[in-house]
Amino acid sequence: MNLFNFSVWAVIIQFLGSLAIAAYVFAAILSLIFRCNVYQARLIVAEGVVTSLNFMVAATLLKTINLRTWRQILIFSLILSIRIFLKKLFVWEKIQIMTIKSRV
């Protein structure tokens, strides 16, 4: 494993993002078991997805160094756009959950 290869670091960062989302989901399950609060569990998962998507976007940006063809650039652009859209969607969801939680 060559630690000077950007692709290796991109995979490591993506793995850390996957671990982050798994940890947040586990924390949400524990929150459901001990507190029986669905809003809190949803908020924890939304926060985990946003955190994970930060890692995923960083890994995707690292992969830009190896782009050589227009097809690779197009695929990269689509993946980056989807990840940014999902991040915005989950930030919006988090705000909605916090608004509902404050009213209850």
CSV table of N, CA and C in Angstrom, one decimal:
chain,number,residue,atom,x,y,z
A,1,MET,N,0.8,-1.2,0.0
A,1,MET,CA,0.0,0.0,0.0
A,1,MET,C,0.9,1.2,0.0
A,2,ASN,N,0.7,2.0,-1.0
A,2,ASN,CA,1.5,3.3,-1.2
A,2,ASN,C,0.8,4.4,-0.5
A,3,LEU,N,1.3,5.0,0.5
A,3,LEU,CA,0.6,6.0,1.3
A,3,LEU,C,0.7,7.4,0.5
A,4,PHE,N,1.5,7.4,-0.5
A,4,PHE,CA,1.6,8.7,-1.3
A,4,PHE,C,0.6,8.7,-2.5
A,5,ASN,N,-0.2,7.7,-2.6
A,5,ASN,CA,-1.2,7.6,-3.6
A,5,ASN,C,-2.5,8.2,-3.1
A,6,PHE,N,-3.0,9.2,-3.9
A,6,PHE,CA,-4.3,9.8,-3.4
A,6,PHE,C,-5.5,8.9,-3.4
A,7,SER,N,-5.5,7.9,-4.2
A,7,SER,CA,-6.6,7.0,-4.3
A,7,SER,C,-6.7,6.2,-3.0
A,8,VAL,N,-5.5,5.9,-2.4
A,8,VAL,CA,-5.5,5.1,-1.1
A,8,VAL,C,-6.1,6.0,0.0
A,9,TRP,N,-5.7,7.3,0.0
A,9,TRP,CA,-6.3,8.2,1.0
A,9,TRP,C,-7.8,8.4,0.8
A,10,ALA,N,-8.2,8.5,-0.4
A,10,ALA,CA,-9.6,8.6,-0.7
A,10,ALA,C,-10.4,7.4,-0.2
A,11,VAL,N,-9.9,6.2,-0.3
A,11,VAL,CA,-10.6,5.0,0.2
A,11,VAL,C,-10.6,5.1,1.7
A,12,ILE,N,-9.5,5.5,2.3
A,12,ILE,CA,-9.4,5.6,3.8
A,12,ILE,C,-10.4,6.6,4.3
A,13,ILE,N,-10.5,7.7,3.7
A,13,ILE,CA,-11.5,8.8,4.1
A,13,ILE,C,-12.9,8.3,3.9
A,14,GLN,N,-13.2,7.6,2.8
A,14,GLN,CA,-14.5,7.0,2.6
A,14,GLN,C,-14.9,6.0,3.7
A,15,PHE,N,-13.9,5.2,4.1
A,15,PHE,CA,-14.1,4.2,5.1
A,15,PHE,C,-14.4,4.9,6.4
A,16,LEU,N,-13.7,6.0,6.7
A,16,LEU,CA,-14.0,6.7,8.0
A,16,LEU,C,-15.4,7.3,7.9
A,17,GLY,N,-15.8,7.8,6.8
A,17,GLY,CA,-17.2,8.3,6.6
A,17,GLY,C,-18.2,7.2,6.9
A,18,SER,N,-17.9,6.0,6.4
A,18,SER,CA,-18.8,4.9,6.6
A,18,SER,C,-18.9,4.5,8.1
A,19,LEU,N,-17.7,4.5,8.7
A,19,LEU,CA,-17.7,4.2,10.2
A,19,LEU,C,-18.4,5.3,11.0
A,20,ALA,N,-18.3,6.5,10.5
A,20,ALA,CA,-19.0,7.6,11.2
A,20,ALA,C,-20.6,7.4,11.2
A,21,ILE,N,-21.1,7.1,10.0
A,21,ILE,CA,-22.5,6.9,9.9
A,21,ILE,C,-23.0,5.6,10.7
A,22,ALA,N,-22.2,4.6,10.7
A,22,ALA,CA,-22.5,3.4,11.5
A,22,ALA,C,-22.5,3.7,13.0
A,23,ALA,N,-21.6,4.6,13.4
A,23,ALA,CA,-21.5,4.9,14.8
A,23,ALA,C,-22.8,5.8,15.2
A,24,TYR,N,-23.1,6.7,14.3
A,24,TYR,CA,-24.3,7.5,14.6
A,24,TYR,C,-25.6,6.7,14.6
A,25,VAL,N,-25.7,5.8,13.7
A,25,VAL,CA,-26.9,4.9,13.7
A,25,VAL,C,-26.9,4.1,15.0
A,26,PHE,N,-25.8,3.6,15.4
A,26,PHE,CA,-25.8,2.8,16.7
A,26,PHE,C,-26.2,3.7,17.8
A,27,ALA,N,-25.7,5.0,17.8
A,27,ALA,CA,-26.1,5.9,18.9
A,27,ALA,C,-27.6,6.2,18.9
A,28,ALA,N,-28.1,6.3,17.7
A,28,ALA,CA,-29.6,6.5,17.5
A,28,ALA,C,-30.4,5.3,18.1
A,29,ILE,N,-29.9,4.1,17.8
A,29,ILE,CA,-30.6,2.9,18.3
A,29,ILE,C,-30.5,2.9,19.8
A,30,LEU,N,-29.4,3.2,20.4
A,30,LEU,CA,-29.3,3.3,21.9
A,30,LEU,C,-30.2,4.4,22.4
A,31,SER,N,-30.3,5.5,21.7
A,31,SER,CA,-31.2,6.6,22.1
A,31,SER,C,-32.6,6.1,22.1
A,32,LEU,N,-33.0,5.3,21.1
A,32,LEU,CA,-34.4,4.8,21.1
A,32,LEU,C,-34.6,3.8,22.2
A,33,ILE,N,-33.6,3.0,22.5
A,33,ILE,CA,-33.8,2.0,23.5
A,33,ILE,C,-33.9,2.6,24.9
A,34,PHE,N,-33.1,3.6,25.2
A,34,PHE,CA,-33.0,4.1,26.6
A,34,PHE,C,-34.0,5.3,26.8
A,35,ARG,N,-34.2,6.1,25.7
A,35,ARG,CA,-35.0,7.3,25.9
A,35,ARG,C,-36.4,7.2,25.2
A,36,CYS,N,-36.5,6.3,24.3
A,36,CYS,CA,-37.8,6.2,23.5
A,36,CYS,C,-38.2,7.5,22.9
A,37,ASN,N,-37.2,8.2,22.4
A,37,ASN,CA,-37.4,9.5,21.8
A,37,ASN,C,-37.1,9.4,20.3
A,38,VAL,N,-38.1,9.3,19.5
A,38,VAL,CA,-37.9,9.1,18.0
A,38,VAL,C,-37.3,10.4,17.4
A,39,TYR,N,-37.7,11.6,17.8
A,39,TYR,CA,-37.1,12.8,17.3
A,39,TYR,C,-35.6,12.9,17.5
A,40,GLN,N,-35.2,12.5,18.7
A,40,GLN,CA,-33.8,12.6,19.1
A,40,GLN,C,-33.0,11.5,18.2
A,41,ALA,N,-33.6,10.4,18.0
A,41,ALA,CA,-32.9,9.4,17.2
A,41,ALA,C,-32.8,9.8,15.7
A,42,ARG,N,-33.9,10.4,15.2
A,42,ARG,CA,-33.8,11.0,13.8
A,42,ARG,C,-32.8,12.1,13.7
A,43,LEU,N,-32.7,12.9,14.7
A,43,LEU,CA,-31.7,14.0,14.7
A,43,LEU,C,-30.3,13.4,14.7
A,44,ILE,N,-30.1,12.4,15.5
A,44,ILE,CA,-28.8,11.8,15.6
A,44,ILE,C,-28.4,11.2,14.2
A,45,VAL,N,-29.3,10.5,13.6
A,45,VAL,CA,-29.0,9.9,12.3
A,45,VAL,C,-28.8,11.0,11.2
A,46,ALA,N,-29.6,12.1,11.2
A,46,ALA,CA,-29.4,13.1,10.3
A,46,ALA,C,-28.0,13.8,10.5
A,47,GLU,N,-27.6,14.0,11.7
A,47,GLU,CA,-26.3,14.5,12.0
A,47,GLU,C,-25.2,13.6,11.5
A,48,GLY,N,-25.4,12.3,11.7
A,48,GLY,CA,-24.4,11.3,11.2
A,48,GLY,C,-24.3,11.3,9.7
A,49,VAL,N,-25.4,11.4,9.0
A,49,VAL,CA,-25.3,11.4,7.6
A,49,VAL,C,-24.6,12.7,7.1
A,50,VAL,N,-24.9,13.8,7.7
A,50,VAL,CA,-24.2,15.1,7.3
A,50,VAL,C,-22.7,15.0,7.5
A,51,THR,N,-22.3,14.4,8.7
A,51,THR,CA,-20.9,14.2,9.0
A,51,THR,C,-20.3,13.3,8.0
A,52,SER,N,-21.0,12.2,7.7
A,52,SER,CA,-20.4,11.2,6.8
A,52,SER,C,-20.3,11.8,5.4
A,53,LEU,N,-21.3,12.5,5.0
A,53,LEU,CA,-21.2,13.1,3.6
A,53,LEU,C,-20.1,14.1,3.5
A,54,ASN,N,-19.7,14.8,4.6
A,54,ASN,CA,-18.5,15.6,4.6
A,54,ASN,C,-17.3,14.8,4.2
A,55,PHE,N,-17.1,13.6,4.8
A,55,PHE,CA,-16.0,12.8,4.5
A,55,PHE,C,-16.1,12.3,3.1
A,56,MET,N,-17.3,11.9,2.6
A,56,MET,CA,-17.4,11.4,1.3
A,56,MET,C,-17.1,12.5,0.2
A,57,VAL,N,-17.5,13.7,0.5
A,57,VAL,CA,-17.2,14.8,-0.5
A,57,VAL,C,-15.7,15.0,-0.5
A,58,ALA,N,-15.1,15.0,0.6
A,58,ALA,CA,-13.6,15.1,0.7
A,58,ALA,C,-12.9,14.0,-0.1
A,59,ALA,N,-13.4,12.8,0.1
A,59,ALA,CA,-12.8,11.7,-0.7
A,59,ALA,C,-13.0,11.8,-2.2
A,60,THR,N,-14.2,12.3,-2.5
A,60,THR,CA,-14.5,12.5,-4.0
A,60,THR,C,-13.6,13.6,-4.5
A,61,LEU,N,-13.4,14.6,-3.8
A,61,LEU,CA,-12.5,15.7,-4.3
A,61,LEU,C,-11.0,15.2,-4.4
A,62,LEU,N,-10.6,14.3,-3.5
A,62,LEU,CA,-9.3,13.7,-3.7
A,62,LEU,C,-9.1,12.9,-5.0
A,63,LYS,N,-10.2,12.3,-5.4
A,63,LYS,CA,-10.2,11.5,-6.6
A,63,LYS,C,-10.0,12.3,-7.9
A,64,THR,N,-10.3,13.6,-7.8
A,64,THR,CA,-10.2,14.4,-9.0
A,64,THR,C,-8.7,14.5,-9.5
A,65,ILE,N,-7.8,14.1,-8.7
A,65,ILE,CA,-6.4,14.2,-9.2
A,65,ILE,C,-6.2,13.1,-10.2
A,66,ASN,N,-6.9,12.0,-10.2
A,66,ASN,CA,-6.7,10.9,-11.2
A,66,ASN,C,-7.6,11.0,-12.4
A,67,LEU,N,-8.4,12.1,-12.6
A,67,LEU,CA,-9.3,12.1,-13.7
A,67,LEU,C,-8.5,12.4,-15.0
A,68,ARG,N,-8.8,11.6,-16.0
A,68,ARG,CA,-8.0,11.8,-17.2
A,68,ARG,C,-8.9,11.9,-18.5
A,69,THR,N,-10.1,11.4,-18.4
A,69,THR,CA,-11.0,11.5,-19.6
A,69,THR,C,-12.3,12.3,-19.3
A,70,TRP,N,-13.0,12.7,-20.3
A,70,TRP,CA,-14.2,13.5,-20.1
A,70,TRP,C,-15.3,12.7,-19.4
A,71,ARG,N,-15.3,11.4,-19.7
A,71,ARG,CA,-16.3,10.5,-19.1
A,71,ARG,C,-16.0,10.4,-17.6
A,72,GLN,N,-14.8,10.3,-17.1
A,72,GLN,CA,-14.4,10.3,-15.7
A,72,GLN,C,-14.8,11.6,-15.1
A,73,ILE,N,-14.6,12.7,-15.8
A,73,ILE,CA,-15.0,14.0,-15.2
A,73,ILE,C,-16.5,14.1,-15.1
A,74,LEU,N,-17.3,13.6,-16.0
A,74,LEU,CA,-18.7,13.6,-16.0
A,74,LEU,C,-19.2,12.8,-14.8
A,75,ILE,N,-18.7,11.6,-14.7
A,75,ILE,CA,-19.1,10.7,-13.6
A,75,ILE,C,-18.8,11.3,-12.2
A,76,PHE,N,-17.6,11.9,-12.1
A,76,PHE,CA,-17.2,12.6,-10.9
A,76,PHE,C,-18.1,13.7,-10.6
A,77,SER,N,-18.5,14.5,-11.6
A,77,SER,CA,-19.4,15.7,-11.4
A,77,SER,C,-20.8,15.2,-10.9
A,78,LEU,N,-21.3,14.1,-11.5
A,78,LEU,CA,-22.6,13.6,-11.1
A,78,LEU,C,-22.5,13.1,-9.6
A,79,ILE,N,-21.5,12.3,-9.3
A,79,ILE,CA,-21.4,11.8,-7.9
A,79,ILE,C,-21.2,13.0,-6.9
A,80,LEU,N,-20.4,14.0,-7.2
A,80,LEU,CA,-20.2,15.1,-6.3
A,80,LEU,C,-21.6,15.9,-6.2
A,81,SER,N,-22.3,16.0,-7.3
A,81,SER,CA,-23.6,16.7,-7.2
A,81,SER,C,-24.6,16.0,-6.4
A,82,ILE,N,-24.6,14.7,-6.5
A,82,ILE,CA,-25.6,13.9,-5.7
A,82,ILE,C,-25.2,14.0,-4.2
A,83,ARG,N,-23.9,13.9,-3.9
A,83,ARG,CA,-23.5,14.0,-2.5
A,83,ARG,C,-23.8,15.3,-1.9
A,84,ILE,N,-23.6,16.4,-2.7
A,84,ILE,CA,-23.9,17.7,-2.2
A,84,ILE,C,-25.4,17.9,-2.0
A,85,PHE,N,-26.2,17.4,-2.9
A,85,PHE,CA,-27.6,17.5,-2.8
A,85,PHE,C,-28.1,16.7,-1.6
A,86,LEU,N,-27.6,15.5,-1.4
A,86,LEU,CA,-28.0,14.7,-0.2
A,86,LEU,C,-27.6,15.5,1.1
A,87,LYS,N,-26.4,16.1,1.1
A,87,LYS,CA,-26.0,16.8,2.3
A,87,LYS,C,-27.0,17.9,2.6
A,88,LYS,N,-27.3,18.7,1.6
A,88,LYS,CA,-28.3,19.8,1.8
A,88,LYS,C,-29.6,19.3,2.2
A,89,LEU,N,-30.1,18.1,1.7
A,89,LEU,CA,-31.3,17.5,2.1
A,89,LEU,C,-31.4,17.1,3.5
A,90,PHE,N,-30.3,16.5,4.0
A,90,PHE,CA,-30.2,16.1,5.4
A,90,PHE,C,-30.1,17.3,6.3
A,91,VAL,N,-29.4,18.3,5.9
A,91,VAL,CA,-29.3,19.5,6.8
A,91,VAL,C,-30.7,20.1,6.9
A,92,TRP,N,-31.5,20.2,5.8
A,92,TRP,CA,-32.9,20.6,5.8
A,92,TRP,C,-33.7,19.7,6.8
A,93,GLU,N,-33.5,18.4,6.6
A,93,GLU,CA,-34.3,17.5,7.5
A,93,GLU,C,-33.9,17.7,9.0
A,94,LYS,N,-32.7,17.9,9.3
A,94,LYS,CA,-32.2,18.2,10.6
A,94,LYS,C,-32.9,19.5,11.2
A,95,ILE,N,-33.0,20.5,10.4
A,95,ILE,CA,-33.7,21.7,10.8
A,95,ILE,C,-35.2,21.4,11.0
A,96,GLN,N,-35.8,20.7,10.2
A,96,GLN,CA,-37.2,20.3,10.3
A,96,GLN,C,-37.4,19.5,11.6
A,97,ILE,N,-36.6,18.6,11.9
A,97,ILE,CA,-36.7,17.8,13.2
A,97,ILE,C,-36.5,18.7,14.4
A,98,MET,N,-35.6,19.6,14.3
A,98,MET,CA,-35.4,20.5,15.5
A,98,MET,C,-36.6,21.5,15.6
A,99,THR,N,-37.2,21.9,14.5
A,99,THR,CA,-38.4,22.7,14.6
A,99,THR,C,-39.5,22.0,15.2
A,100,ILE,N,-39.8,20.7,14.8
A,100,ILE,CA,-40.8,19.9,15.4
A,100,ILE,C,-40.6,19.6,16.8
A,101,LYS,N,-39.3,19.3,17.2
A,101,LYS,CA,-39.0,19.0,18.5
A,101,LYS,C,-39.2,20.2,19.5
A,102,SER,N,-38.9,21.4,19.0
A,102,SER,CA,-39.1,22.6,19.8
A,102,SER,C,-40.5,22.9,20.1
A,103,ARG,N,-41.4,22.5,19.2
A,103,ARG,CA,-42.9,22.7,19.3
A,103,ARG,C,-43.5,21.7,20.3
A,104,VAL,N,-42.9,20.5,20.4
A,104,VAL,CA,-43.5,19.5,21.2
A,104,VAL,C,-43.1,19.6,22.7
